[in-house]
């Protein structure tokens, strides 16, 4: 499939300090854009990154029809470029879109759009462990109309932002006992923009108390541990890794399912089952809770060193060789083409 490319006059790459970029602060030279109108997706284009004109009546601003994905392009030592399990992102964005009554996008637009865009931006993908080009596909309602109904016009875009591996500092979390990010029958499984909007406030309250993240619990009882606002979560009790099963309330993370596979391959015992706050606190009191970590594309794994629940606080002991670090290395070695990829997760794009 040919995508029309409108070329830039001059790259802005020389103005970027790649050593010090903050996550998502810098965008690249190009963007992918495809419009949906009269019941069909039009011809996709790649053009210079720029603001887009939008009517204030665009439905996305009023009714929140917006879904997205988060992925990365990686460069190996031979300058080859790879994505990681991109078909899973494609399937997930369409699942999200369907739940928000938005049209599904076409596989060739998604895959070819990513491929051609990343190839154009290949100088923005830096080599070295942890360096990557973050890719953000997004679909949103553009139709200017205020009645509360699904839009008839949408944009599918992909933008890119160079990222490096960050040391996020020490992460402690609050376990939610009041707020929820999702509920049965809701949109928790979808990568819907509104899920983020809904969890910023509880996250802000946590930050004010010195906790960087919130781990959300089930909305009915606040007793079952579910996931963070932007990451799935794993608990190591003794030598067993436990993570909640995905459901209509929990996002089916690609990092999560890859880590489960790698943990099993590495001989770790993994239990995908409901886990309660009570069990977690008891394990912590008995010294059996060894690790907690979040998983997601942006940071791969974020170790969590303490948590609070209502009035109680807990600190975990520092570990020399954690499951978290071992699994993070295994996964990144695959992403950066340093080891064999027996599940065909890498997807070469040049
Ligand atoms: C994106 C996201 C994740 C992580 O998914 P990955 O596919 O691993 O990047 C986890 N939870 C939520 C709520 C998310 O939005």
Tab-separated table of C-alpha atoms and ligand atoms in Angstrom:
chain	number	residue	atom	x	y	z
A	1	UNK	CA	0.000	0.000	0.000
A	2	UNK	CA	1.354	3.388	-0.986
A	3	UNK	CA	0.920	6.224	1.455
A	4	UNK	CA	1.159	9.766	0.133
A	5	UNK	CA	4.047	11.557	1.775
A	6	UNK	CA	4.372	15.304	1.982
A	7	UNK	CA	8.031	15.940	2.778
A	8	UNK	CA	9.386	18.417	5.312
A	9	UNK	CA	11.734	21.164	4.164
A	10	UNK	CA	14.120	20.714	7.030
A	11	UNK	CA	14.300	18.283	9.934
A	12	UNK	CA	14.183	19.636	13.476
A	13	UNK	CA	16.225	16.714	14.754
A	14	UNK	CA	19.322	18.859	15.345
A	15	UNK	CA	17.436	20.991	17.854
A	16	UNK	CA	16.721	17.986	20.084
A	17	UNK	CA	18.821	17.083	23.107
A	18	UNK	CA	18.312	13.311	23.011
A	19	UNK	CA	20.154	12.794	26.305
A	20	UNK	CA	17.673	14.895	28.213
A	21	UNK	CA	14.321	14.464	26.516
A	22	UNK	CA	11.411	14.049	28.897
A	23	UNK	CA	8.830	11.400	28.090
A	24	UNK	CA	6.502	12.633	25.368
A	25	UNK	CA	7.765	16.217	25.289
A	26	UNK	CA	9.328	16.184	21.848
A	27	UNK	CA	7.552	15.128	18.700
A	28	UNK	CA	9.246	14.137	15.452
A	29	UNK	CA	9.111	15.640	11.964
A	30	UNK	CA	6.126	13.733	10.613
A	31	UNK	CA	2.683	12.452	11.505
A	32	UNK	CA	0.299	9.960	9.961
A	33	UNK	CA	-3.265	11.049	9.300
A	34	UNK	CA	-6.356	9.340	7.919
A	35	UNK	CA	-9.910	10.690	7.952
A	36	UNK	CA	-13.175	8.806	8.291
A	37	UNK	CA	-16.166	10.273	6.518
A	38	UNK	CA	-19.373	9.007	4.868
A	39	UNK	CA	-18.893	5.588	6.383
A	40	UNK	CA	-15.351	4.915	5.143
A	41	UNK	CA	-11.711	5.645	5.821
A	42	UNK	CA	-10.112	7.879	3.211
A	43	UNK	CA	-6.606	7.840	1.769
A	44	UNK	CA	-3.936	7.938	4.482
A	45	UNK	CA	-1.212	10.572	4.369
A	46	UNK	CA	2.065	11.190	6.077
A	47	UNK	CA	2.830	14.874	6.425
A	48	UNK	CA	4.902	17.348	8.422
A	49	UNK	CA	3.983	17.363	12.111
A	50	UNK	CA	1.721	20.342	12.737
A	51	UNK	CA	-1.298	21.512	14.662
A	52	UNK	CA	-4.631	20.385	13.241
A	53	UNK	CA	-7.647	22.629	12.798
A	54	UNK	CA	-10.589	21.475	14.962
A	55	UNK	CA	-14.013	22.956	15.533
A	56	UNK	CA	-14.811	23.622	19.203
A	57	UNK	CA	-17.984	21.659	18.464
A	58	UNK	CA	-15.960	18.516	17.626
A	59	UNK	CA	-17.621	15.682	19.449
A	60	UNK	CA	-14.393	14.461	21.048
A	61	UNK	CA	-14.342	17.560	23.261
A	62	UNK	CA	-17.894	17.031	24.467
A	63	UNK	CA	-18.394	13.291	24.619
A	64	UNK	CA	-14.875	11.918	24.869
A	65	UNK	CA	-14.780	9.587	21.888
A	66	UNK	CA	-11.019	9.063	21.878
A	67	UNK	CA	-8.988	5.864	22.073
A	68	UNK	CA	-5.265	5.344	21.700
A	69	UNK	CA	-2.342	2.945	21.773
A	70	UNK	CA	1.178	3.130	23.152
A	71	UNK	CA	3.981	1.295	21.365
A	72	UNK	CA	7.679	1.660	20.634
A	73	UNK	CA	10.082	1.257	17.731
A	74	UNK	CA	13.493	-0.169	18.653
A	75	UNK	CA	16.819	-0.058	16.790
A	76	UNK	CA	19.363	-2.859	17.108
A	77	UNK	CA	23.159	-2.668	16.717
A	78	UNK	CA	22.853	-3.160	12.934
A	79	UNK	CA	20.424	-0.252	12.526
A	80	UNK	CA	17.525	-2.597	11.920
A	81	UNK	CA	14.187	-1.329	13.192
A	82	UNK	CA	11.596	-3.373	15.061
A	83	UNK	CA	8.170	-3.072	16.593
A	84	UNK	CA	7.001	-5.374	19.379
A	85	UNK	CA	3.788	-7.415	18.872
A	86	UNK	CA	2.137	-4.625	16.838
A	87	UNK	CA	-0.807	-6.776	15.717
A	88	UNK	CA	-1.869	-6.945	19.348
A	89	UNK	CA	-1.990	-3.151	19.463
A	90	UNK	CA	-3.988	-3.166	16.256
A	91	UNK	CA	-6.533	-5.608	17.667
A	92	UNK	CA	-6.736	-3.716	20.923
A	93	UNK	CA	-7.318	-0.280	19.395
A	94	UNK	CA	-10.219	-1.709	17.415
A	95	UNK	CA	-11.668	-3.345	20.528
A	96	UNK	CA	-11.396	0.012	22.266
A	97	UNK	CA	-12.942	1.829	19.293
A	98	UNK	CA	-15.864	-0.586	19.108
A	99	UNK	CA	-16.639	-0.061	22.796
A	100	UNK	CA	-16.796	3.710	22.221
A	101	UNK	CA	-19.065	3.270	19.176
A	102	UNK	CA	-16.248	4.371	16.864
A	103	UNK	CA	-15.345	2.784	13.507
A	104	UNK	CA	-12.609	0.170	13.396
A	105	UNK	CA	-9.474	1.123	11.519
A	106	UNK	CA	-7.994	-0.968	8.712
A	107	UNK	CA	-5.099	-3.286	9.416
A	108	UNK	CA	-3.130	-2.106	6.388
A	109	UNK	CA	-3.482	1.527	7.453
A	110	UNK	CA	-2.234	0.722	10.932
A	111	UNK	CA	0.637	-1.567	9.942
A	112	UNK	CA	1.785	0.317	6.840
A	113	UNK	CA	1.299	3.651	8.567
A	114	UNK	CA	3.599	2.607	11.395
A	115	UNK	CA	6.120	1.044	9.081
A	116	UNK	CA	6.414	3.937	6.660
A	117	UNK	CA	6.304	6.578	9.383
A	118	UNK	CA	9.027	4.937	11.479
A	119	UNK	CA	11.184	4.416	8.397
A	120	UNK	CA	10.920	8.122	7.606
A	121	UNK	CA	11.880	8.923	11.191
A	122	UNK	CA	14.608	6.318	11.514
A	123	UNK	CA	17.237	8.869	12.610
A	124	UNK	CA	15.001	9.654	15.584
A	125	UNK	CA	15.235	6.061	16.800
A	126	UNK	CA	18.444	5.977	18.807
A	127	UNK	CA	20.439	2.840	19.435
A	128	UNK	CA	21.164	1.630	22.916
A	129	UNK	CA	19.222	-0.204	25.601
A	130	UNK	CA	16.268	1.869	26.698
A	131	UNK	CA	16.288	4.289	23.759
A	132	UNK	CA	13.243	4.038	21.534
A	133	UNK	CA	10.751	5.948	19.475
A	134	UNK	CA	7.452	6.026	21.334
A	135	UNK	CA	4.513	5.671	18.928
A	136	UNK	CA	1.085	6.983	19.731
A	137	UNK	CA	-1.770	5.924	17.447
A	138	UNK	CA	-4.990	7.746	18.309
A	139	UNK	CA	-8.551	7.796	16.953
A	140	UNK	CA	-10.899	10.613	17.887
A	141	UNK	CA	-14.237	12.122	16.872
A	142	UNK	CA	-13.859	15.246	14.729
A	143	UNK	CA	-17.424	15.799	13.565
A	144	UNK	CA	-18.691	19.207	14.670
A	145	UNK	CA	-22.107	18.499	16.187
A	146	UNK	CA	-23.370	18.847	19.702
A	147	UNK	CA	-26.129	16.289	19.986
A	148	UNK	CA	-25.149	13.404	22.231
A	149	UNK	CA	-24.551	10.677	19.679
A	150	UNK	CA	-21.592	8.893	18.117
A	151	UNK	CA	-19.795	11.037	15.561
A	152	UNK	CA	-19.886	10.320	11.857
A	153	UNK	CA	-16.379	11.725	11.282
A	154	UNK	CA	-13.086	10.685	12.871
A	155	UNK	CA	-9.363	11.049	12.539
A	156	UNK	CA	-6.869	8.251	12.949
A	157	UNK	CA	-3.408	9.674	13.550
A	158	UNK	CA	-0.004	8.372	14.614
A	159	UNK	CA	2.526	10.668	16.223
A	160	UNK	CA	6.022	9.812	17.485
A	161	UNK	CA	8.186	10.927	20.352
A	162	UNK	CA	11.777	9.918	21.146
A	163	UNK	CA	12.200	8.394	24.612
A	164	UNK	CA	14.979	6.908	26.653
A	165	UNK	CA	14.973	4.660	29.673
A	166	UNK	CA	14.234	6.541	32.794
A	167	UNK	CA	15.027	5.889	36.357
A	168	UNK	CA	11.730	6.979	37.834
A	169	UNK	CA	13.058	7.303	41.346
A	170	UNK	CA	11.532	5.305	44.142
A	171	UNK	CA	7.905	4.448	43.501
A	172	UNK	CA	5.425	3.987	46.317
A	173	UNK	CA	1.724	3.460	45.689
A	174	UNK	CA	-1.599	3.995	47.365
A	175	UNK	CA	-4.083	1.159	47.184
A	176	UNK	CA	-7.430	2.707	46.349
A	177	UNK	CA	-10.102	2.352	48.979
A	178	UNK	CA	-12.518	4.968	47.675
A	179	UNK	CA	-11.951	5.802	43.988
A	180	UNK	CA	-12.205	3.468	40.995
A	181	UNK	CA	-10.974	3.676	37.426
A	182	UNK	CA	-13.451	1.158	36.048
A	183	UNK	CA	-16.447	-0.977	36.842
A	184	UNK	CA	-18.236	-4.005	35.433
A	185	UNK	CA	-19.876	-3.159	32.156
A	186	UNK	CA	-17.695	-0.068	31.788
A	187	UNK	CA	-14.702	0.792	29.613
A	188	UNK	CA	-11.846	-0.310	31.877
A	189	UNK	CA	-10.534	-2.818	29.312
A	190	UNK	CA	-10.445	-0.183	26.565
A	191	UNK	CA	-7.536	2.189	26.058
A	192	UNK	CA	-9.957	5.086	26.231
A	193	UNK	CA	-8.664	8.587	26.889
A	194	UNK	CA	-11.379	9.069	29.510
A	195	UNK	CA	-9.964	6.270	31.687
A	196	UNK	CA	-6.900	8.438	32.168
A	197	UNK	CA	-8.921	11.557	32.829
A	198	UNK	CA	-10.865	9.647	35.491
A	199	UNK	CA	-7.809	8.487	37.414
A	200	UNK	CA	-5.794	11.730	37.420
A	201	UNK	CA	-7.648	13.086	40.438
A	202	UNK	CA	-7.104	10.105	42.782
A	203	UNK	CA	-3.526	10.008	41.485
A	204	UNK	CA	-3.105	13.682	42.338
A	205	UNK	CA	-4.380	13.090	45.877
A	206	UNK	CA	-1.888	10.238	46.245
A	207	UNK	CA	0.976	12.404	44.972
A	208	UNK	CA	0.187	15.037	47.563
A	209	UNK	CA	0.822	12.376	50.207
A	210	UNK	CA	4.059	11.195	48.571
A	211	UNK	CA	2.728	8.271	46.534
A	212	UNK	CA	3.573	8.296	42.836
A	213	UNK	CA	0.874	5.896	41.652
A	214	UNK	CA	-2.459	4.412	42.639
A	215	UNK	CA	-3.263	0.718	42.440
A	216	UNK	CA	-6.951	0.484	41.805
A	217	UNK	CA	-9.178	-2.133	43.387
A	218	UNK	CA	-12.545	-3.491	42.270
A	219	UNK	CA	-15.230	-0.846	42.443
A	220	UNK	CA	-17.737	-3.072	44.270
A	221	UNK	CA	-15.704	-4.007	47.362
A	222	UNK	CA	-12.269	-2.289	47.035
A	223	UNK	CA	-10.886	-5.607	48.213
A	224	UNK	CA	-9.460	-7.046	44.959
A	225	UNK	CA	-6.233	-5.592	43.551
A	226	UNK	CA	-6.667	-4.774	39.888
A	227	UNK	CA	-4.156	-2.473	38.177
A	228	UNK	CA	-2.539	0.938	38.103
A	229	UNK	CA	-3.892	3.861	36.109
A	230	UNK	CA	-1.541	3.091	33.222
A	231	UNK	CA	0.065	-0.217	34.103
A	232	UNK	CA	-0.786	-3.749	35.099
A	233	UNK	CA	0.584	-4.939	38.401
A	234	UNK	CA	2.418	-8.027	39.671
A	235	UNK	CA	3.056	-9.183	43.231
A	236	UNK	CA	5.775	-11.624	44.218
A	237	UNK	CA	4.754	-13.584	47.288
A	238	UNK	CA	7.500	-15.972	48.295
A	239	UNK	CA	8.716	-17.115	44.892
A	240	UNK	CA	5.340	-16.957	43.181
A	241	UNK	CA	4.306	-14.125	40.904
A	242	UNK	CA	0.650	-13.223	41.195
A	243	UNK	CA	-1.306	-10.943	38.889
A	244	UNK	CA	-5.031	-10.379	38.517
A	245	UNK	CA	-6.815	-11.967	35.557
A	246	UNK	CA	-7.821	-9.494	32.866
A	247	UNK	CA	-11.492	-8.686	32.745
A	248	UNK	CA	-13.787	-6.003	31.413
A	249	UNK	CA	-12.358	-3.812	34.187
A	250	UNK	CA	-8.672	-4.447	33.523
A	251	UNK	CA	-6.640	-3.564	30.472
A	252	UNK	CA	-5.094	-6.551	28.698
A	253	UNK	CA	-1.502	-5.287	28.692
A	254	UNK	CA	0.885	-6.621	26.065
A	255	UNK	CA	3.797	-6.204	28.475
A	256	UNK	CA	1.810	-8.092	31.120
A	257	UNK	CA	1.139	-11.116	28.957
A	258	UNK	CA	4.718	-11.142	27.615
A	259	UNK	CA	6.106	-11.079	31.171
A	260	UNK	CA	3.828	-13.928	32.249
A	261	UNK	CA	5.205	-16.014	29.385
A	262	UNK	CA	8.832	-15.104	30.128
A	263	UNK	CA	8.404	-15.722	33.851
A	264	UNK	CA	7.068	-19.207	33.141
A	265	UNK	CA	9.899	-19.862	30.670
A	266	UNK	CA	12.342	-18.824	33.376
A	267	UNK	CA	10.868	-21.354	35.794
A	268	UNK	CA	9.019	-18.887	37.995
A	269	UNK	CA	5.684	-19.978	39.339
A	270	UNK	CA	2.988	-17.628	38.020
A	271	UNK	CA	-0.556	-17.451	39.295
A	272	UNK	CA	-3.116	-15.452	37.336
A	273	UNK	CA	-5.852	-15.147	39.909
A	274	UNK	CA	-7.763	-12.645	41.993
A	275	UNK	CA	-5.657	-11.299	44.838
A	276	UNK	CA	-7.045	-9.367	47.770
A	277	UNK	CA	-5.680	-6.438	49.719
A	278	UNK	CA	-5.984	-8.578	52.871
A	279	UNK	CA	-3.775	-11.282	51.386
A	280	UNK	CA	-1.242	-8.674	50.303
A	281	UNK	CA	-1.051	-7.035	53.714
A	282	UNK	CA	-0.761	-10.391	55.474
A	283	UNK	CA	2.045	-11.442	53.148
A	284	UNK	CA	3.782	-8.114	53.817
A	285	UNK	CA	3.452	-8.550	57.594
A	286	UNK	CA	4.870	-12.087	57.422
A	287	UNK	CA	7.805	-10.929	55.287
A	288	UNK	CA	6.593	-13.016	52.343
A	289	UNK	CA	5.853	-10.108	50.039
A	290	UNK	CA	9.116	-9.746	48.127
A	291	UNK	CA	8.244	-7.504	45.196
A	292	UNK	CA	5.556	-5.419	43.588
A	293	UNK	CA	5.977	-4.061	40.095
A	294	UNK	CA	3.956	-2.403	37.396
A	295	UNK	CA	4.178	-3.339	33.710
A	296	UNK	CA	3.553	-1.321	30.577
A	297	UNK	CA	5.178	-0.294	27.308
A	298	UNK	CA	6.565	3.037	28.539
A	299	UNK	CA	8.712	1.829	31.448
A	300	UNK	CA	8.515	-1.951	30.751
A	301	UNK	CA	8.666	-2.649	34.509
A	302	UNK	CA	8.383	-0.155	37.375
A	303	UNK	CA	9.467	-1.606	40.713
A	304	UNK	CA	7.314	-0.461	43.614
A	305	UNK	CA	9.028	-0.291	46.989
A	306	UNK	CA	6.184	0.554	49.324
A	307	UNK	CA	2.451	0.961	49.587
A	308	UNK	CA	-0.224	2.495	51.700
A	309	UNK	CA	-3.722	1.228	52.345
A	310	UNK	CA	-6.048	3.375	54.429
A	311	UNK	CA	-4.016	4.172	57.565
A	312	UNK	CA	-1.377	1.462	57.111
A	313	UNK	CA	1.929	1.805	55.285
A	314	UNK	CA	4.342	-0.910	54.194
A	315	UNK	CA	7.928	-0.849	52.926
A	316	UNK	CA	9.523	-3.685	50.971
A	317	UNK	CA	13.079	-4.817	51.527
A	318	UNK	CA	15.605	-4.026	48.785
A	319	UNK	CA	16.500	-7.082	46.730
A	320	UNK	CA	19.795	-7.773	44.994
A	321	UNK	CA	18.428	-9.920	42.193
A	322	UNK	CA	14.764	-9.262	41.740
A	323	UNK	CA	12.336	-11.011	39.445
A	324	UNK	CA	11.523	-7.536	38.131
A	325	UNK	CA	15.042	-6.845	36.874
A	326	UNK	CA	15.479	-10.343	35.479
A	327	UNK	CA	12.209	-10.157	33.535
A	328	UNK	CA	12.836	-6.613	32.345
A	329	UNK	CA	16.173	-7.698	30.902
A	330	UNK	CA	14.690	-10.753	29.247
A	331	UNK	CA	11.989	-8.671	27.600
A	332	UNK	CA	14.299	-5.858	26.505
A	333	UNK	CA	16.792	-8.352	25.079
A	334	UNK	CA	14.031	-9.538	22.798
A	335	UNK	CA	12.876	-6.027	21.918
A	336	UNK	CA	16.423	-4.923	21.031
A	337	UNK	CA	17.189	-8.068	19.036
A	338	UNK	CA	19.866	-9.281	21.410
A	339	UNK	CA	18.480	-12.766	21.896
A	340	UNK	CA	16.424	-15.339	20.127
A	341	UNK	CA	12.757	-14.481	19.790
A	342	UNK	CA	11.027	-17.826	19.898
A	343	UNK	CA	7.507	-16.408	19.958
A	344	UNK	CA	8.028	-14.065	16.979
A	345	UNK	CA	7.210	-10.993	19.031
A	346	UNK	CA	9.684	-8.791	17.165
A	347	UNK	CA	8.331	-7.318	13.972
A	348	UNK	CA	11.043	-6.091	11.633
A	349	UNK	CA	10.148	-2.961	9.711
A	350	UNK	CA	13.425	-2.247	7.904
B	1	LIG	C1	-1.690	0.908	28.286
B	1	LIG	C2	-2.109	0.395	29.616
B	1	LIG	C3	-1.433	-0.664	30.255
B	1	LIG	C4	-0.198	-1.300	29.687
B	1	LIG	O1	-0.402	-1.957	28.472
B	1	LIG	P1	0.827	-2.382	27.567
B	1	LIG	O2	0.202	-3.031	26.379
B	1	LIG	O3	1.646	-3.330	28.371
B	1	LIG	O4	1.583	-1.144	27.253
B	1	LIG	C5	-1.939	-1.128	31.468
B	1	LIG	N1	-3.023	-0.554	32.037
B	1	LIG	C6	-3.676	0.478	31.466
B	1	LIG	C7	-4.858	1.047	32.143
B	1	LIG	C8	-3.240	0.990	30.247
B	1	LIG	O5	-3.897	2.006	29.693
